Coordinates of N, CA and C in Angstrom, one line a residue:
X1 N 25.0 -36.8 28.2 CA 25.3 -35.4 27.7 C 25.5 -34.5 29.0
X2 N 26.8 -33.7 29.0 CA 26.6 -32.8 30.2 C 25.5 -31.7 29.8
X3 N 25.6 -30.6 31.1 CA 24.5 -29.5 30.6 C 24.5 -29.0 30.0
X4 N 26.7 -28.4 29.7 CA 26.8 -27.1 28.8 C 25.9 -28.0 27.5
X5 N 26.2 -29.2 27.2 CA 26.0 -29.7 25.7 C 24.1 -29.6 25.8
X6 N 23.7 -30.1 26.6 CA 22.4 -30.3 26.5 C 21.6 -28.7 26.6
X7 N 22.7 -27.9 27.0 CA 22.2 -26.0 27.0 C 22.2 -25.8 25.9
X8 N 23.4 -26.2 24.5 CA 23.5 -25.8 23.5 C 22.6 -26.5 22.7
X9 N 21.9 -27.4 22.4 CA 21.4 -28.5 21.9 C 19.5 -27.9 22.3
X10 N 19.3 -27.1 23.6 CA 18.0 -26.6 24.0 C 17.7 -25.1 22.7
X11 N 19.3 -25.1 23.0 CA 19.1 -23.2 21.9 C 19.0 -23.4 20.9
X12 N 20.0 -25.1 19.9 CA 19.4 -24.5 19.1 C 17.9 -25.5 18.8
X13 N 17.5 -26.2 19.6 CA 16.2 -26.1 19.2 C 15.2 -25.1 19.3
X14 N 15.6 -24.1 20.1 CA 14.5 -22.6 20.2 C 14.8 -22.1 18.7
X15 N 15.7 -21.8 18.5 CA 16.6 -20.9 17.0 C 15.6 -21.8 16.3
X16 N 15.9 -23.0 15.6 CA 14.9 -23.8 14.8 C 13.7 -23.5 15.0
X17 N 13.1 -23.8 16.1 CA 11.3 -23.3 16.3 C 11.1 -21.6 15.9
X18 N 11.6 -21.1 16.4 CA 11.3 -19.7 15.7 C 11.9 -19.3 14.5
X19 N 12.6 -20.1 13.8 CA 12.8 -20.1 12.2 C 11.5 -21.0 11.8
X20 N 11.1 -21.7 12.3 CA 10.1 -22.9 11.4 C 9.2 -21.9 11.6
X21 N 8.8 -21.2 12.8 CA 7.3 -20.1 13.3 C 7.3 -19.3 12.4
X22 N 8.3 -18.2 11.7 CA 8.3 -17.2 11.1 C 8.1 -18.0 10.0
X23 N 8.7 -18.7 9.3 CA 8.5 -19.6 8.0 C 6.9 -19.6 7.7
X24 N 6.1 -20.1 8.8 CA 4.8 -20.6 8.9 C 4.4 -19.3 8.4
X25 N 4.5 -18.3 9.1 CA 3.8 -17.2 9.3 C 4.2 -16.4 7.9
X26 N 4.5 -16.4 7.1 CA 5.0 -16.0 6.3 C 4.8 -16.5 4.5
X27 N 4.4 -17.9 4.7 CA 3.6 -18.6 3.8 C 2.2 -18.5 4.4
X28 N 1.9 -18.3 5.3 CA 0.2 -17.9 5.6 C -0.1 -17.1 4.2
X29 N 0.9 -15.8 4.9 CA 0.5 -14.6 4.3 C 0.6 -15.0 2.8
X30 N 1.1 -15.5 2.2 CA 1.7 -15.9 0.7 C 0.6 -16.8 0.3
X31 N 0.0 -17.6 1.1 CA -1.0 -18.3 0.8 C -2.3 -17.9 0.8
X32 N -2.7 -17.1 1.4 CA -3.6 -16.5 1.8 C -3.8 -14.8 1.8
X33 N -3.4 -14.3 0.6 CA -3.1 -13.1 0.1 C -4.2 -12.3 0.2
X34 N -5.7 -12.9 0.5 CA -7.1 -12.2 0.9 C -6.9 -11.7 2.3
X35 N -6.0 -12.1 3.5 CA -6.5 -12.2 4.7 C -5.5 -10.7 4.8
X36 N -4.7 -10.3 4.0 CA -3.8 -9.2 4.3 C -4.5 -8.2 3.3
X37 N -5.7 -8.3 2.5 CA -6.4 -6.9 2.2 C -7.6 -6.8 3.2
X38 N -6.8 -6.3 4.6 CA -8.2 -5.9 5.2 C -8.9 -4.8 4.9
X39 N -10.3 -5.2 5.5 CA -11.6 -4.4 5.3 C -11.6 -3.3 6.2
X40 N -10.4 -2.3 6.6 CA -10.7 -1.1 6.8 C -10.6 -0.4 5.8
X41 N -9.8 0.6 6.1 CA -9.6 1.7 5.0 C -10.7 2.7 4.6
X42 N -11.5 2.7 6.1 CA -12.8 3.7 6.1 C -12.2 5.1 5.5
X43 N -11.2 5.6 5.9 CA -10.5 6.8 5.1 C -11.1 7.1 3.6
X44 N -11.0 6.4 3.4 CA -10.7 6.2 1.7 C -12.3 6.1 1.3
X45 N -12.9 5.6 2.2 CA -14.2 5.1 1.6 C -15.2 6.5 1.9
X46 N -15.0 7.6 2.5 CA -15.2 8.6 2.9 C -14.9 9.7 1.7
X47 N -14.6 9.5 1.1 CA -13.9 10.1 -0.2 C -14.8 9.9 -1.2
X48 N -15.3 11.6 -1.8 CA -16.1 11.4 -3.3 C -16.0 10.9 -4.7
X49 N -16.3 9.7 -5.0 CA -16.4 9.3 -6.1 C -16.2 10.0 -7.2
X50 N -16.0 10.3 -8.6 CA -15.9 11.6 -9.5 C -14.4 11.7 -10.3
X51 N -14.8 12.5 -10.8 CA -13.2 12.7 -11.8 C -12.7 13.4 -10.6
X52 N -11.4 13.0 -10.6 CA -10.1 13.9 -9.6 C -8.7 14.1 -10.7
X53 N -8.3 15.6 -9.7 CA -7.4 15.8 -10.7 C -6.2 15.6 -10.0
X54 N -4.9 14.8 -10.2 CA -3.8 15.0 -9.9 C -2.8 15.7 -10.3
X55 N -2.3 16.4 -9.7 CA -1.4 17.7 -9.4 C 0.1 17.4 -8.8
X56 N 0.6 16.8 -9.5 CA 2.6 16.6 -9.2 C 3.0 17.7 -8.7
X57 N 3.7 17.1 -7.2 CA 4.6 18.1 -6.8 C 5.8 18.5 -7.4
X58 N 6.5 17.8 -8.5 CA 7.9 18.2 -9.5 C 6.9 18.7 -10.7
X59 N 5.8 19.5 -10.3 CA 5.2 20.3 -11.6 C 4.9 19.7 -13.2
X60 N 5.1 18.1 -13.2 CA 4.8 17.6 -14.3 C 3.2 17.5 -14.3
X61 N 3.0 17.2 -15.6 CA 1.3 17.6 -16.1 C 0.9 16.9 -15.1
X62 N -0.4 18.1 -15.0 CA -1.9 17.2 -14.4 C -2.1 16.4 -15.2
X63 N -3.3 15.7 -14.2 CA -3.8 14.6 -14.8 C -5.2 14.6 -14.2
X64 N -6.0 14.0 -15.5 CA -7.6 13.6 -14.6 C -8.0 12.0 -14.7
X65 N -8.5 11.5 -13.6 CA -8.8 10.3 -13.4 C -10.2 10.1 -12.7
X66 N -11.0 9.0 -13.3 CA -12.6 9.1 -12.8 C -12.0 7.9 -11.5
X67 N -12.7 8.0 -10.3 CA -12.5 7.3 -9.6 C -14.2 6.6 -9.0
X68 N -14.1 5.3 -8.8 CA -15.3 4.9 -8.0 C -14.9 5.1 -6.6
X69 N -14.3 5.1 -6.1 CA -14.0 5.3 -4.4 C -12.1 5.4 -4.0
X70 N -12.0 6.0 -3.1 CA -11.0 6.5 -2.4 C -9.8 5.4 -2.8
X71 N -10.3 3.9 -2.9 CA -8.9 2.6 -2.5 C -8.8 2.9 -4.2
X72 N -9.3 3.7 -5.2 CA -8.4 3.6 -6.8 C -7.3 4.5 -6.5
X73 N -7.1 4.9 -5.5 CA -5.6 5.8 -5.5 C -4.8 5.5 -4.8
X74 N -4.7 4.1 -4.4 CA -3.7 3.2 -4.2 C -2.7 2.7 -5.0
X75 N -3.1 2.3 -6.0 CA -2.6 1.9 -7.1 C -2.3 2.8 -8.4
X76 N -2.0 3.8 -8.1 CA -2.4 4.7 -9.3 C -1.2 4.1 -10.8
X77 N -0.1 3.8 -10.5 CA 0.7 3.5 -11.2 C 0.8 2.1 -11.9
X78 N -0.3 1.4 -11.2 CA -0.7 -0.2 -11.7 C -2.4 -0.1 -11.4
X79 N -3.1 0.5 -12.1 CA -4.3 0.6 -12.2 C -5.4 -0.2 -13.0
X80 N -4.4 -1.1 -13.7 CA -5.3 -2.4 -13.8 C -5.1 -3.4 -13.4
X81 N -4.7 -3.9 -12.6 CA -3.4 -5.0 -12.1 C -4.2 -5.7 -10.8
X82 N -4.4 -6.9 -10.6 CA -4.8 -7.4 -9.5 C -3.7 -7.6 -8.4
X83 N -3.9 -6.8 -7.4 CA -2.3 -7.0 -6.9 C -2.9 -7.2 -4.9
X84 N -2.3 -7.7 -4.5 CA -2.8 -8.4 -2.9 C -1.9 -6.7 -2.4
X85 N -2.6 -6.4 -1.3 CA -2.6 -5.5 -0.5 C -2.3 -5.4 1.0
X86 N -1.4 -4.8 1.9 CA -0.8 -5.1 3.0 C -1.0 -3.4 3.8
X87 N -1.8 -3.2 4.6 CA -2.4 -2.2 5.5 C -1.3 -2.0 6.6
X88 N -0.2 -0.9 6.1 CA 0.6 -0.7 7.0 C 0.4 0.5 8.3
X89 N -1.0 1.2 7.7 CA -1.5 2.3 8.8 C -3.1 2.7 8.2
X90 N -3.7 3.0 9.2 CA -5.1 2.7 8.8 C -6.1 3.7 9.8
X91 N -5.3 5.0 9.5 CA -5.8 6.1 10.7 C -7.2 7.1 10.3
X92 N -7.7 7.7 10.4 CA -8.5 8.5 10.3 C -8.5 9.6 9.5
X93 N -7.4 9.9 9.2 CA -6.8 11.4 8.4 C -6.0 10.7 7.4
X94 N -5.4 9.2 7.8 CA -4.0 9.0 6.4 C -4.1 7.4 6.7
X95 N -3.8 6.9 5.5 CA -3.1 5.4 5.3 C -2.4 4.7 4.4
X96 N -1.7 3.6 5.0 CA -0.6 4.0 4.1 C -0.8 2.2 3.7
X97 N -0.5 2.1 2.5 CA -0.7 0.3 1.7 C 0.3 -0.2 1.3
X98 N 0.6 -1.2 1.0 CA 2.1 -1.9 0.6 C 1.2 -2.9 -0.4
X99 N 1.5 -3.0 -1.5 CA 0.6 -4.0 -2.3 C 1.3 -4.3 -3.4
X100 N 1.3 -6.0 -3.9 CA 2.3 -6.7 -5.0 C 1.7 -6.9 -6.2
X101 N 2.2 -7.2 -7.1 CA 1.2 -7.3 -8.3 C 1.9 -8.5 -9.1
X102 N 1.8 -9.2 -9.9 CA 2.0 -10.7 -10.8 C 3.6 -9.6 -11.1
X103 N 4.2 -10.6 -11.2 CA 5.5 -10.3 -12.0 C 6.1 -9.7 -11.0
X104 N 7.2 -8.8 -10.8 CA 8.5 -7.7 -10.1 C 7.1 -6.7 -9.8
X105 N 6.0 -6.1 -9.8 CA 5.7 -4.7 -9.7 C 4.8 -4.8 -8.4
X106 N 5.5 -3.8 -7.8 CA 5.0 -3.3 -6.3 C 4.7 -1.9 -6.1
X107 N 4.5 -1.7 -5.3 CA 4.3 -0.3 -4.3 C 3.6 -0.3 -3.3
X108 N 4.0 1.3 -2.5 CA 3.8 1.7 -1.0 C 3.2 2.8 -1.3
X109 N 1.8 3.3 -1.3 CA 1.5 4.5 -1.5 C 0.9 4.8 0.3
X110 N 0.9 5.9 0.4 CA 0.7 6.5 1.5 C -0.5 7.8 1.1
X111 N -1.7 8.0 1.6 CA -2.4 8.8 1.5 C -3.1 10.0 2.3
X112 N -2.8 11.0 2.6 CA -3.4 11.9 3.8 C -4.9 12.7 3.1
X113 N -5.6 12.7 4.2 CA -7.1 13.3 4.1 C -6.6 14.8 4.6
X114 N -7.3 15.8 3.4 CA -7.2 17.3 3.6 C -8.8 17.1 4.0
X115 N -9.7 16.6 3.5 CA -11.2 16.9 3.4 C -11.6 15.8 2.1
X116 N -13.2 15.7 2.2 CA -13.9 14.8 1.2 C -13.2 14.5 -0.2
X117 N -12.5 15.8 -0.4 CA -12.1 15.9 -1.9 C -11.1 16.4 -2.4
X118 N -9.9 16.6 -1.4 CA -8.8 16.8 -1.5 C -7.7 15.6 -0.7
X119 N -7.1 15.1 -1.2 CA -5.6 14.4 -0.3 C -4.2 14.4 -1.1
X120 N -3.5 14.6 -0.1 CA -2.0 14.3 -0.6 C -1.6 12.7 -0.5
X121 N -1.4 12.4 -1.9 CA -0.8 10.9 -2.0 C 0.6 10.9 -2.2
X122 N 1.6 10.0 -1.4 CA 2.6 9.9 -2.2 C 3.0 8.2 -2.6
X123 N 3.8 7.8 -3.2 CA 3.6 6.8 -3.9 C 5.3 6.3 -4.4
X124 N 5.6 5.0 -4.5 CA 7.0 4.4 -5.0 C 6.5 3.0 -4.9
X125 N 7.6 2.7 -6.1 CA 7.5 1.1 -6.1 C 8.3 1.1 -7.6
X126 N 7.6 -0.4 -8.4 CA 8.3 -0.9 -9.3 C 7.4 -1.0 -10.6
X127 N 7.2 -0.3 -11.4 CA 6.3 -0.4 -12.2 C 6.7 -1.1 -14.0
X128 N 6.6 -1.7 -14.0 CA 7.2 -2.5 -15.6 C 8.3 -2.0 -15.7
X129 N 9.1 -2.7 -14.1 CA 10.4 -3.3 -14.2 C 11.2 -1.6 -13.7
X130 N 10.4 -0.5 -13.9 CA 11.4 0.8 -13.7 C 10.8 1.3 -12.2
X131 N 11.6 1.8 -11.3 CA 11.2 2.3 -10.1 C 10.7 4.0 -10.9
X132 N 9.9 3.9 -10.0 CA 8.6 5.1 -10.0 C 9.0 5.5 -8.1
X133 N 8.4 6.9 -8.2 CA 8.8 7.8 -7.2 C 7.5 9.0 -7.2
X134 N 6.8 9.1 -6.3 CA 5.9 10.7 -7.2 C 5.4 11.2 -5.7
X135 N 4.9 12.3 -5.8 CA 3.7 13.1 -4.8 C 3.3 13.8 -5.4
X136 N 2.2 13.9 -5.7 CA 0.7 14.8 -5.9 C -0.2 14.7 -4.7
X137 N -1.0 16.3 -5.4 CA -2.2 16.5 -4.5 C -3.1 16.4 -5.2
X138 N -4.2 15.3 -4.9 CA -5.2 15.4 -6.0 C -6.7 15.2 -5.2
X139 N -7.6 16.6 -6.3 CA -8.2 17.0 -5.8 C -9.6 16.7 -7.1
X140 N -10.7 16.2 -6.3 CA -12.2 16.3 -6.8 C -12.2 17.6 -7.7
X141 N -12.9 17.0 -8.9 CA -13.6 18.3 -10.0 C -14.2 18.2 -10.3
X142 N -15.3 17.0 -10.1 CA -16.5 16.9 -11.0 C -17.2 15.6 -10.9
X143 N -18.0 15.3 -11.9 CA -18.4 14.2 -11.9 C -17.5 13.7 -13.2
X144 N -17.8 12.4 -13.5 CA -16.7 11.6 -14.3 C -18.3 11.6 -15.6
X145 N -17.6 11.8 -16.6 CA -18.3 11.8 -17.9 C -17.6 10.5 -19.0

């Protein structure tokens, strides 16, 4: 084999190994759908428990929802749904989640901290098959009855 051949023959064995790498890496994640809900999201956990109200920014009706902690407003659009979770920002004031659910239904919600009991969420994905789109501010009112 001369070099040019044995140069081409080196590339594409690199090209291959980093297609087989990413491959690997990528059924991890598919396999192992616990290891991508990490255990931060202190944000959220900072956040009062209680009925909160959400407030649409396109002025469609409020809404009240009892929450046990900050991560039920991740999901607000698949709120019963067991769905694996992907921590795309995980800051102090805002975070933002990528999470799949059985079947086509996804979403990316994004959440910013005003204070204990106030945040702006916004939110898209695929919800029984129709894309969904929203931003509310929703804010603590009480306790949950």
């Amino acid at each position: 084999m001369d070099s040019l051949s044995q140069k081409l023959a080196g590339d594409r064995m690199m090209t291959f190994s980093r297609i087989a790498l990413v491959a690997v890496l990528i059924a991890g994640g598919a396999l192992f759908p616990a290891a991508a809900q990490a255990p931060g999201l202190a944000m959220l956990d900072r956040l009062e428990p209680g009925a909160w109200e959400l407030r649409p920014r396109d002025g469609g009706e409020r809404q009240r929802i009892c929450i046990g902690n900050g991560r039920d407003l991740i999901q607000l659009r698949h709120p019963d749904s067991n769905c694996s979770h992907y921590v795309v920002e995980d800051g102090t004031s805002e975070v933002t989640v990528q999470y799949t659910c059985r079947g086509s239904n996804y979403g990316r919600t994004s959440i910013r901290r005003e204070n204990a009991s106030l945040v702006q969420i916004e939110s898209q994905g695929i919800a029984r098959g129709l894309p969904f789109q929203f931003t509310a501010e929703a804010r603590r009112v009480g306790n949950c009855h």
